[in-house]
XYZ file of C-alpha atoms in Angstrom:
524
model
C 13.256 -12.295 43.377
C 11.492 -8.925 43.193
C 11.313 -6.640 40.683
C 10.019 -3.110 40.478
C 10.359 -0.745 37.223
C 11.784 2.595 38.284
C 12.075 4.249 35.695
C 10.595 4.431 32.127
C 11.549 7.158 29.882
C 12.243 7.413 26.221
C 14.395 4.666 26.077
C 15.756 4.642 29.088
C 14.694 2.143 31.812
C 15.501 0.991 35.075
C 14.738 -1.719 37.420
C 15.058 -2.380 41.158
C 15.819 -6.167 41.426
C 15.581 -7.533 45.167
C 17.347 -10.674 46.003
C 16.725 -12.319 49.224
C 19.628 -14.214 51.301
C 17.331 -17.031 51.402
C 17.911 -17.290 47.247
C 21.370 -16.438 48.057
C 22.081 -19.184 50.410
C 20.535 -21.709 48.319
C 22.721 -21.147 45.245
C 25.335 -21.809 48.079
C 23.563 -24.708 49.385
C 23.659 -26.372 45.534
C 27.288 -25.427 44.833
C 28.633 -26.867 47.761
C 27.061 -30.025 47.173
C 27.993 -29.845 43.699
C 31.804 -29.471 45.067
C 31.700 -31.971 48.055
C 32.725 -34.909 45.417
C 35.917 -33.391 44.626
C 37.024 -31.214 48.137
C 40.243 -33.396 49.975
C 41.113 -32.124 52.969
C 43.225 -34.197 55.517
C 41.755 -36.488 57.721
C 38.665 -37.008 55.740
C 38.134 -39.559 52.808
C 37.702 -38.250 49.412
C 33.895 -36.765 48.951
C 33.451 -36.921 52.818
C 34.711 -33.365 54.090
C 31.260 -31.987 56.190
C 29.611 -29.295 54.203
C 29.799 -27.209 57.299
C 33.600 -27.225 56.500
C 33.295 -26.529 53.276
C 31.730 -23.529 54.269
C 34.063 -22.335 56.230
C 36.418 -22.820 53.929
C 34.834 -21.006 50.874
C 31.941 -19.672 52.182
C 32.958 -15.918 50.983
C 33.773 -16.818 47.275
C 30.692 -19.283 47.064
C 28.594 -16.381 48.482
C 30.110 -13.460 46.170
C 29.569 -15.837 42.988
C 26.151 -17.075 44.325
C 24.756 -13.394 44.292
C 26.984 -12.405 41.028
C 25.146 -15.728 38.806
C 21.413 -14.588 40.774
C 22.205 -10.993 39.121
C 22.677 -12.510 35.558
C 19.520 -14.733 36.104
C 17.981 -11.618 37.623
C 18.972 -10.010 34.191
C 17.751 -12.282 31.672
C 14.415 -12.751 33.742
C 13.926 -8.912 33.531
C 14.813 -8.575 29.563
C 12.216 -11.530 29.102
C 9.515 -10.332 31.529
C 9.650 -7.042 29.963
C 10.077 -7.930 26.380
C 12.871 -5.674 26.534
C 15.538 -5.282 23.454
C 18.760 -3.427 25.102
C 20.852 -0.895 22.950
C 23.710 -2.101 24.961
C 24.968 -3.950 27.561
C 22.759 -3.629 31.019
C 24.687 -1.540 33.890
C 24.064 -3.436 37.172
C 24.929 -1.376 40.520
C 25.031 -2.995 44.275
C 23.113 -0.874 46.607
C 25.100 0.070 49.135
C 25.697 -1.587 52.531
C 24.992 -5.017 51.336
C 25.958 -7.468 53.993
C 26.381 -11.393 53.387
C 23.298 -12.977 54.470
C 21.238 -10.142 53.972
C 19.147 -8.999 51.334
C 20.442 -7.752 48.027
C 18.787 -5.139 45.973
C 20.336 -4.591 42.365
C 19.558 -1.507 39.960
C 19.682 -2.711 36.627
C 19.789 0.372 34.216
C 19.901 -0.156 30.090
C 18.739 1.659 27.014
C 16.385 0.088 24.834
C 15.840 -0.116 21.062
C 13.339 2.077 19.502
C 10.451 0.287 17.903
C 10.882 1.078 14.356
C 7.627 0.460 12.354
C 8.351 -1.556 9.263
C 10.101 0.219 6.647
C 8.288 0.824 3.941
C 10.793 -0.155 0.856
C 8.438 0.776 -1.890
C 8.575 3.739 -4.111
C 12.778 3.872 -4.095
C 14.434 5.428 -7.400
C 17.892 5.516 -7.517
C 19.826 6.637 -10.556
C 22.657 4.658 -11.300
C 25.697 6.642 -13.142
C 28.004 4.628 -15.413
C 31.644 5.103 -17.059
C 31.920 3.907 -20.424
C 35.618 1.994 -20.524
C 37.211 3.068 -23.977
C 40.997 2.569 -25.118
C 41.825 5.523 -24.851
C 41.321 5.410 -20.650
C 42.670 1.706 -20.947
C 45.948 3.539 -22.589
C 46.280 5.992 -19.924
C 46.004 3.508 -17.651
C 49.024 1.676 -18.874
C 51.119 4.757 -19.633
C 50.312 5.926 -15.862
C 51.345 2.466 -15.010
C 54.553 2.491 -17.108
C 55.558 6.113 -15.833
C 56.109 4.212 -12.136
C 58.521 1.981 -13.122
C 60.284 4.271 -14.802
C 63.779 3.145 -15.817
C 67.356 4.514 -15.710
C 70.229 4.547 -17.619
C 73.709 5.971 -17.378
C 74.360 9.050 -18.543
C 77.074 10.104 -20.823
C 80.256 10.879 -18.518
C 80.258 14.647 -19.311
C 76.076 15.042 -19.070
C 75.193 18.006 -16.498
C 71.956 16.460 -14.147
C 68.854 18.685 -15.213
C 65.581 18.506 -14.132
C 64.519 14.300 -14.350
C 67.722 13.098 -14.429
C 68.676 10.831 -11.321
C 71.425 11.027 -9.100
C 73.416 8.943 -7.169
C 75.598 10.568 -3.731
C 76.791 10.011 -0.922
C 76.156 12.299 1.619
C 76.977 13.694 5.094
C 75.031 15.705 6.550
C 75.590 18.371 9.665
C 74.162 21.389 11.838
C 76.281 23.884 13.145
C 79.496 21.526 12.150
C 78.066 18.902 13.766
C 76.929 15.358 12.579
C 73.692 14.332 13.266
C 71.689 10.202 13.488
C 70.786 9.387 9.795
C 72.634 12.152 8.189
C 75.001 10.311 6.471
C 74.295 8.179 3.643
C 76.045 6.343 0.447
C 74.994 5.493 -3.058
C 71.413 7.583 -2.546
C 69.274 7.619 -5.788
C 68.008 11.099 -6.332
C 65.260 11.955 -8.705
C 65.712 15.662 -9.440
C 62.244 17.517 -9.381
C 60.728 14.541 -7.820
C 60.043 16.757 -4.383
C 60.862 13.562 -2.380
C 63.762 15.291 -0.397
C 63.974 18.613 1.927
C 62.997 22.037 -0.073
C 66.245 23.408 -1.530
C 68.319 19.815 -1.766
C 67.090 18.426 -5.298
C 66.782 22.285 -7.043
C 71.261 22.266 -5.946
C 71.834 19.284 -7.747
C 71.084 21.214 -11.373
C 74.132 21.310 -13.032
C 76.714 18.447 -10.981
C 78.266 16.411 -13.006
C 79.713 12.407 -12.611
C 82.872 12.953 -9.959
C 81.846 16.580 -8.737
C 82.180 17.385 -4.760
C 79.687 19.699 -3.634
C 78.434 21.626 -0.340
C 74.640 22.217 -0.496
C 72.790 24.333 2.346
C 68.864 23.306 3.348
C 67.078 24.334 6.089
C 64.613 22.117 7.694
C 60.710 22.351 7.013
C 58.927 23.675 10.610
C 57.398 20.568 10.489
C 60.170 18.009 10.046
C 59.345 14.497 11.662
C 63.017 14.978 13.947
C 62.020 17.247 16.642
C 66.080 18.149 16.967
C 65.972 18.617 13.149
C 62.661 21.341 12.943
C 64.121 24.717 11.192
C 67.524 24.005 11.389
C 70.056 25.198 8.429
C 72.047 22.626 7.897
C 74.690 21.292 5.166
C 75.104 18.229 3.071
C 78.349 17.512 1.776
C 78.062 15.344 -1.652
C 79.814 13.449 -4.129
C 78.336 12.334 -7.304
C 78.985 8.916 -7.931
C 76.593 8.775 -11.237
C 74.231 10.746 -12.967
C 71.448 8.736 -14.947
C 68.897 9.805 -17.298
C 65.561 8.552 -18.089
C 65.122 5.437 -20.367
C 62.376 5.595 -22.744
C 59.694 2.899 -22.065
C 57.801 1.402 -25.121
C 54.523 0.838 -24.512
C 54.456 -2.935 -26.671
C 54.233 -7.014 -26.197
C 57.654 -6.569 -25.221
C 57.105 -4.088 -22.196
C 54.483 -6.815 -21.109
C 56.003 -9.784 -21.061
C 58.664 -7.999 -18.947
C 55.960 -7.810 -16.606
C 55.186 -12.002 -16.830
C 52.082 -11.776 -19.627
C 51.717 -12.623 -22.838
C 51.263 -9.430 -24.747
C 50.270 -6.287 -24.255
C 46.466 -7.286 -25.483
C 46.558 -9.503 -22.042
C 47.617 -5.922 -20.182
C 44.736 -3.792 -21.945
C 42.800 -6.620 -20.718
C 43.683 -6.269 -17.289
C 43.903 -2.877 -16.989
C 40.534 -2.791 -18.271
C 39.247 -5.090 -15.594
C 40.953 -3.332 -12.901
C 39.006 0.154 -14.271
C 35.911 -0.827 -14.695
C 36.020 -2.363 -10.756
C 36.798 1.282 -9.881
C 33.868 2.552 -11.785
C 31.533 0.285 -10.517
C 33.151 1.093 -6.810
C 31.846 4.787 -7.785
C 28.552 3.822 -8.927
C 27.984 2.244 -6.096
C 29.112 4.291 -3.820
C 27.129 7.296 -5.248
C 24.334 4.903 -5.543
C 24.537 3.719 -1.766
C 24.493 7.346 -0.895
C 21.821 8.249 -2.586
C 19.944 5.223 -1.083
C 20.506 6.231 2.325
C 19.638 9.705 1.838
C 16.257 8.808 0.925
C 15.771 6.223 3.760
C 17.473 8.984 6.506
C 14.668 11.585 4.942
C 11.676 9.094 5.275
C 12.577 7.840 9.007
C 12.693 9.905 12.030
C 13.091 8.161 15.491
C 14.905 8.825 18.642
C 17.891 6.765 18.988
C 19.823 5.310 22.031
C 21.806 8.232 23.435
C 24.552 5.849 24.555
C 24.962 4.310 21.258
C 25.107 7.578 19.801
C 28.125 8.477 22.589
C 30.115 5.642 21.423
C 29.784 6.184 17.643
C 30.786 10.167 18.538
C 33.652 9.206 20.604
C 34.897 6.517 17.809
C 34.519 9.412 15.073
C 36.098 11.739 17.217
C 39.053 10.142 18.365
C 39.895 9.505 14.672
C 39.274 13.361 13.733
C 42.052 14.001 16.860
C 44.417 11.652 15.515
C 43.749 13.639 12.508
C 44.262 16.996 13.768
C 47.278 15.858 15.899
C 49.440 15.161 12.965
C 48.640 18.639 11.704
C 51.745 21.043 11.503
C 49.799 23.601 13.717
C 48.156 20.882 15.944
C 46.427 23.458 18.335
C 44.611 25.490 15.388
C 43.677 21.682 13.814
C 42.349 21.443 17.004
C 40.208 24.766 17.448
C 38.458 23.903 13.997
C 37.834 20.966 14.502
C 35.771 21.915 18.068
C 34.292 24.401 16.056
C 32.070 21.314 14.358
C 32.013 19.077 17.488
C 28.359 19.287 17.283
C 27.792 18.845 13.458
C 29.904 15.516 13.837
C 27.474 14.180 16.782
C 24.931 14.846 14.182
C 26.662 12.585 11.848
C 26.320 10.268 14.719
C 23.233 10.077 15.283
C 22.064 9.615 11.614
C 24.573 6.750 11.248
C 23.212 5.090 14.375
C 19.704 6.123 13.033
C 20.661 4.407 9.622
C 22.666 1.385 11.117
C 19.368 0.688 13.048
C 17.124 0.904 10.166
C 19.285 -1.188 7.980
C 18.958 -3.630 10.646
C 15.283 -3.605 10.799
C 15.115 -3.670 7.093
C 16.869 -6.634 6.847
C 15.752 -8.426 9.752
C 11.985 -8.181 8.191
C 13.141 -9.024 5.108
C 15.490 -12.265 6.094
C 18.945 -10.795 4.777
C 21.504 -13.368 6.364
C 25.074 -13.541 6.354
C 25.751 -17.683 6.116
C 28.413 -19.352 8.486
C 30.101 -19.582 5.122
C 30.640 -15.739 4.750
C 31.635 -15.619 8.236
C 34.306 -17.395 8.630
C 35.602 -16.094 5.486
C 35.252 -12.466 7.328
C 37.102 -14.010 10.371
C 39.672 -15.335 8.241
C 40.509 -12.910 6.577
C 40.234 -10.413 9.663
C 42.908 -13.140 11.400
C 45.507 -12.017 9.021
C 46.273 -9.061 10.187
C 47.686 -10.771 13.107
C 51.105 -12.530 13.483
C 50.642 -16.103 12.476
C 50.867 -17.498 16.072
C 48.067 -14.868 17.598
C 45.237 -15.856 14.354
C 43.492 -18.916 16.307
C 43.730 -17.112 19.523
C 41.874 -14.122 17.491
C 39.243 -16.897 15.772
C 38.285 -18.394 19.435
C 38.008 -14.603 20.545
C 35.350 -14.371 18.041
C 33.358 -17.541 18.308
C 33.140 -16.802 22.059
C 32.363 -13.221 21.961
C 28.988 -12.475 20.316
C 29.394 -8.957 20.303
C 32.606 -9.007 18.498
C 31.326 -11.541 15.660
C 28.463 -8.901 15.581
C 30.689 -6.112 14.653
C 33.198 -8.099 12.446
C 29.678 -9.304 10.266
C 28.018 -5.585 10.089
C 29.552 -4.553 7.454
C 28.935 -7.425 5.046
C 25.431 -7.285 6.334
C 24.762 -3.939 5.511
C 26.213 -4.242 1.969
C 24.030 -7.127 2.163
C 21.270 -4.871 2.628
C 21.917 -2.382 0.503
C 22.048 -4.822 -1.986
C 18.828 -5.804 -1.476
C 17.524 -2.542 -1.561
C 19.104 -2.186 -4.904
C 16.931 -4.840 -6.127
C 13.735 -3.272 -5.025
C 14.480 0.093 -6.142
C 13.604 1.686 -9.806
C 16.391 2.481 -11.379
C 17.486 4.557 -14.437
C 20.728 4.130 -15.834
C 22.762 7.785 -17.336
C 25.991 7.355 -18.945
C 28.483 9.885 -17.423
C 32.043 10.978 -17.569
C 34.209 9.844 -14.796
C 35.132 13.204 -13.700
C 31.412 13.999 -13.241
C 30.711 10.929 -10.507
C 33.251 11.472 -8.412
C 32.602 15.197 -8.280
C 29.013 14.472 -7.420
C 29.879 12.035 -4.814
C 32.180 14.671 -3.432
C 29.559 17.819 -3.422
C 27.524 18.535 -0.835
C 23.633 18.496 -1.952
C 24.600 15.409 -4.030
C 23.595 17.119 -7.289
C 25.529 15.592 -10.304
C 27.155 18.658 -11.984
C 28.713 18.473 -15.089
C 27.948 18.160 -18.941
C 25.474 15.806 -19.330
C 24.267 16.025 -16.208
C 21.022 17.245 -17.121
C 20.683 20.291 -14.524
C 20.109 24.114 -15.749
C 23.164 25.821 -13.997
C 22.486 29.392 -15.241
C 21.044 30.095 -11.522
C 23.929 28.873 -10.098
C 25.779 30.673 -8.244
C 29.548 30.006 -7.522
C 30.606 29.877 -4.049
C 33.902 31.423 -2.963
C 35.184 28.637 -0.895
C 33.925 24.998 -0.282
C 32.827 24.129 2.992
C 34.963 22.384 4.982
C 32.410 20.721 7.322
C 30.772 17.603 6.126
C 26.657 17.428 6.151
C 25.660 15.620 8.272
C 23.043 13.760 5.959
C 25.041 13.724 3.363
C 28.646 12.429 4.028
C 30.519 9.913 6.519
C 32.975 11.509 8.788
C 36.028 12.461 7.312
C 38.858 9.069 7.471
C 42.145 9.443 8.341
C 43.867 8.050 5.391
C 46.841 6.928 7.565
C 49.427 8.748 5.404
C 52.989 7.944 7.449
C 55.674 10.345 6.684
C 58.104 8.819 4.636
C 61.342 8.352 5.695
C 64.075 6.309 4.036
C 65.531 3.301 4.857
C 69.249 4.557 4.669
C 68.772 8.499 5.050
C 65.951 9.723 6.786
C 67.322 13.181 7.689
C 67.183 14.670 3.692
C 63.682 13.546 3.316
C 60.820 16.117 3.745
C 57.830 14.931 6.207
C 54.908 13.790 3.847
C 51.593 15.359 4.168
C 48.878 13.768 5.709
C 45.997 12.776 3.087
C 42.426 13.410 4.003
C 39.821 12.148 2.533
C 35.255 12.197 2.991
C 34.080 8.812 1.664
C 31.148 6.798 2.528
C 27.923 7.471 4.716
C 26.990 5.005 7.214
C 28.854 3.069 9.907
C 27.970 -0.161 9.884
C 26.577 -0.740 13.481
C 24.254 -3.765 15.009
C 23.190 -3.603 18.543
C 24.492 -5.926 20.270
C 22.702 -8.988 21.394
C 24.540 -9.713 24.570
C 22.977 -8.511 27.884
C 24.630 -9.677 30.471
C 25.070 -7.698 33.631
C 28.491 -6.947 34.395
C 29.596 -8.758 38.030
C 28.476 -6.975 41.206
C 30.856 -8.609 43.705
C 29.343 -8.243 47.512
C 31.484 -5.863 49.746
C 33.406 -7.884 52.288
């Protein structure tokens, strides 16, 4: 085999691979003996058919897998010879107007990795921002808590429904006179000034009382989940079949064992617990950005275009979903072009990052064990049905790319952690409402009292920015929000808005190892 380097160019590179038939024919020559044992054919005794026959017989496939298992060899041989690290999976092209026992010359085209010179992790100071838990958040907590399972009782027969109170009606629901799927409901709980249902059906409800018959007019919301439904007027015909008010909930040992503890010191406990988690989520989070600020400032190096095109088109596809659920999809659309190139940015400094964490750790022996994997890939196998979770666990143990990216993420926190550990760090004692806003602002400052910065320079801005920095946030998630729509009567609810939310910084990627060519089947 014969190879030739066409092409090498940033970190691009190409290679002209010539395989001869005679290399060809004797990958034939081996398989056919290798088959001869097992080929029956009549008239012949087992493991005697002529290999002239066999030929014959499956001369085309033999000769079409022959060439495709040279090309892998043909790719391994040039990754080794080479000392070559691909970005991604090799493309392989047939030259044109190959003929079976001819010649075959391959182009093998990949990008490579950069060569990242050892990260230097000295000299990192992080400040790490804390959240005292006191009662008084640990209360709040609770009462926030208690306030969700709020309780009902029956009203007194002649009580009028006010603002809080709930309802109970049935319903039937038309447009124009005329029924409509899911319009027509019985015994529906109604919280009044809950903004659950349609605009206009809770605010008619002031006043009804246990027994009353009532007509109430709505009109649809422009953006109603029921394309039929979208700005329609339509009318609800009720009957109140109770009208409840609010029980009182006392916040005691009582109120907890109703929820299976002990007393309500064992629920302070746990809510206590369950804050402090979410502070320390926030400190590390700010902390992790901070981190990779400092690491994105102190590294510059080309990265591999291709990787950068798939981490684009991942972030972008979720921004469309995004956009798409807007209620004026084609101006969610226009702004979001507007930034097309600020989000390839993003891109490439989470490729940029996802490479260097890689190299960090790599130099520095981070590991995940086979321990932590396959409690990743059991836990990933749960979000499939019962009978597809060992199909998904062979998928992985075959598939090196996909154990790759199912492990990334626990080896960058991995990482990070490690990084941690190395850094200087000064711990500052802050309110809670003065993290999040400085994980949320732009520059990363941490604003606030007690935040230490002179803000008598400051000057307010008008509006926030709705693009994200590219060095300083993640791309924006789609939080997933479904609109809500009841079980029994899905045509009085209002669609829910869709939640947005900026969180994070870096995706999580590893090159993948794998670098085999994809098959190049001969033309027949």
């Amino acid at each position: 085999m014969k190879t030739v380097e066409t092409l090498n160019e940033g970190l691009k590179r190409e290679y002209s691979l010539t395989i001869t038939a005679a290399e060809i024919e004797a990958r034939v020559d081996d398989e056919v003996k290798a088959v001869a044992p097992q080929v029956r054919m009549p008239g012949f005794r087992p493991g005697k058919v002529p290999a002239n026959l066999i030929r014959k017989m499956h001369g085309e496939a033999m000769s079409a897998d022959a060439l495709n298992k040279a090309i892998d060899q043909g790719v391994r041989d040039v990754v080794a010879e080479y000392k070559l690290r691909p970005a991604v999976q090799p493309g392989v092209t047939l030259a044109d107007g190959y003929e079976r026992g001819k010649d075959a010359v391959i182009t093998v085209a990949l990008e490579v990795l950069p060569q990242i010179e050892t990260p230097s992790i000295e000299g990192l100071k992080l400040e790490r921002l804390t959240i005292a838990t006191d009662d008084a958040a640990v209360m709040a907590k609770i009462e926030e808590f208690a306030s969700q399972m709020k309780r009902f009782e029956d009203a007194p027969k002649t009580k009028k429904a006010a603002a809080g109170d709930q309802v109970i009606i049935d319903f039937a629901g038309s447009v124009g006179g005329v029924a409509f799927d899911g319009g027509t409901g019985e015994d529906m709980a109604v919280e009044i000034g809950s903004g659950q249902l349609i605009p206009g059906f809770e605010d008619q409800l002031v006043g009804v009382k246990l027994g009353d018959e009532k007509v109430l007019n709505v009109t649809f919301p422009d953006d109603y989940p029921v394309e039929d439904l979208k700005g329609q007027a339509a009318e609800f015909a009720i009957t109140v079949k109770a009208i409840k008010v609010a029980a009182e909930t006392v916040i005691d040992d009582e109120f907890a064992k109703s929820l299976g503890l002990d007393s309500l010191d064992k629920l302070k406990e746990i809510m206590k617990d369950q804050i402090e988690q979410e502070h320390n989520g926030l400190t590390r989070t700010f902390m992790k950005r901070k981190l990779l600020d400092q690491l994105a400032d102190a590294h510059d190096f080309d990265v591999p275009p291709s990787m950068v095109e798939a981490e684009f088109n991942q972030i972008w596809a979720q921004l469309q979903q995004e956009a798409a659920r807007e209620a004026d999809v084609e101006a969610a659309q226009a702004d979001l072009e507007k930034d097309r190139e600020e989000y390839r940015s993003i891109a490439v400094r989470r490729v940029r990052l996802g490479l260097l964490l890689s190299e960090i750790g790599q130099a520095n022996d981070v590991q995940v064990n086979q321990q932590e994997m396959q409690r990743l890939v059991m836990q990933a196998a749960q979000q499939y049905r019962p009978e597809d979770r060992q199909r998904f666990v062979e998928y992985i143990q075959q598939d090196a790319l996909a154990a790759a990216q199912l492990r990334a993420p626990l080896y960058e926190d991995k990482v990070v952690d490690f990084l941690f550990e190395k850094a200087d760090i000064t711990d500052r004692e802050v309110t809670r409402d003065v993290l999040e806003a400085a994980i949320e602002d732009e520059d990363g400052h941490v604003h606030g009292p007690g935040c230490g910065h002179d803000h008598s320079h400051d000057e307010k801005p008008a509006k926030k920015a709705a693009a994200k920095k590219p060095a300083a946030k993640k791309e924006a998630k789609a939080d997933d929000a479904a609109e809500e729509a009841p079980a029994k009567k899905p045509a009085a609810k209002k669609a829910a808005a869709k939640k947005d939310e900026a969180e994070g910084d870096v995706a999580e990627k590893k090159p993948a190892k794998k670098s085999a060519a994809k098959k190049a089947a001969p033309k027949e």
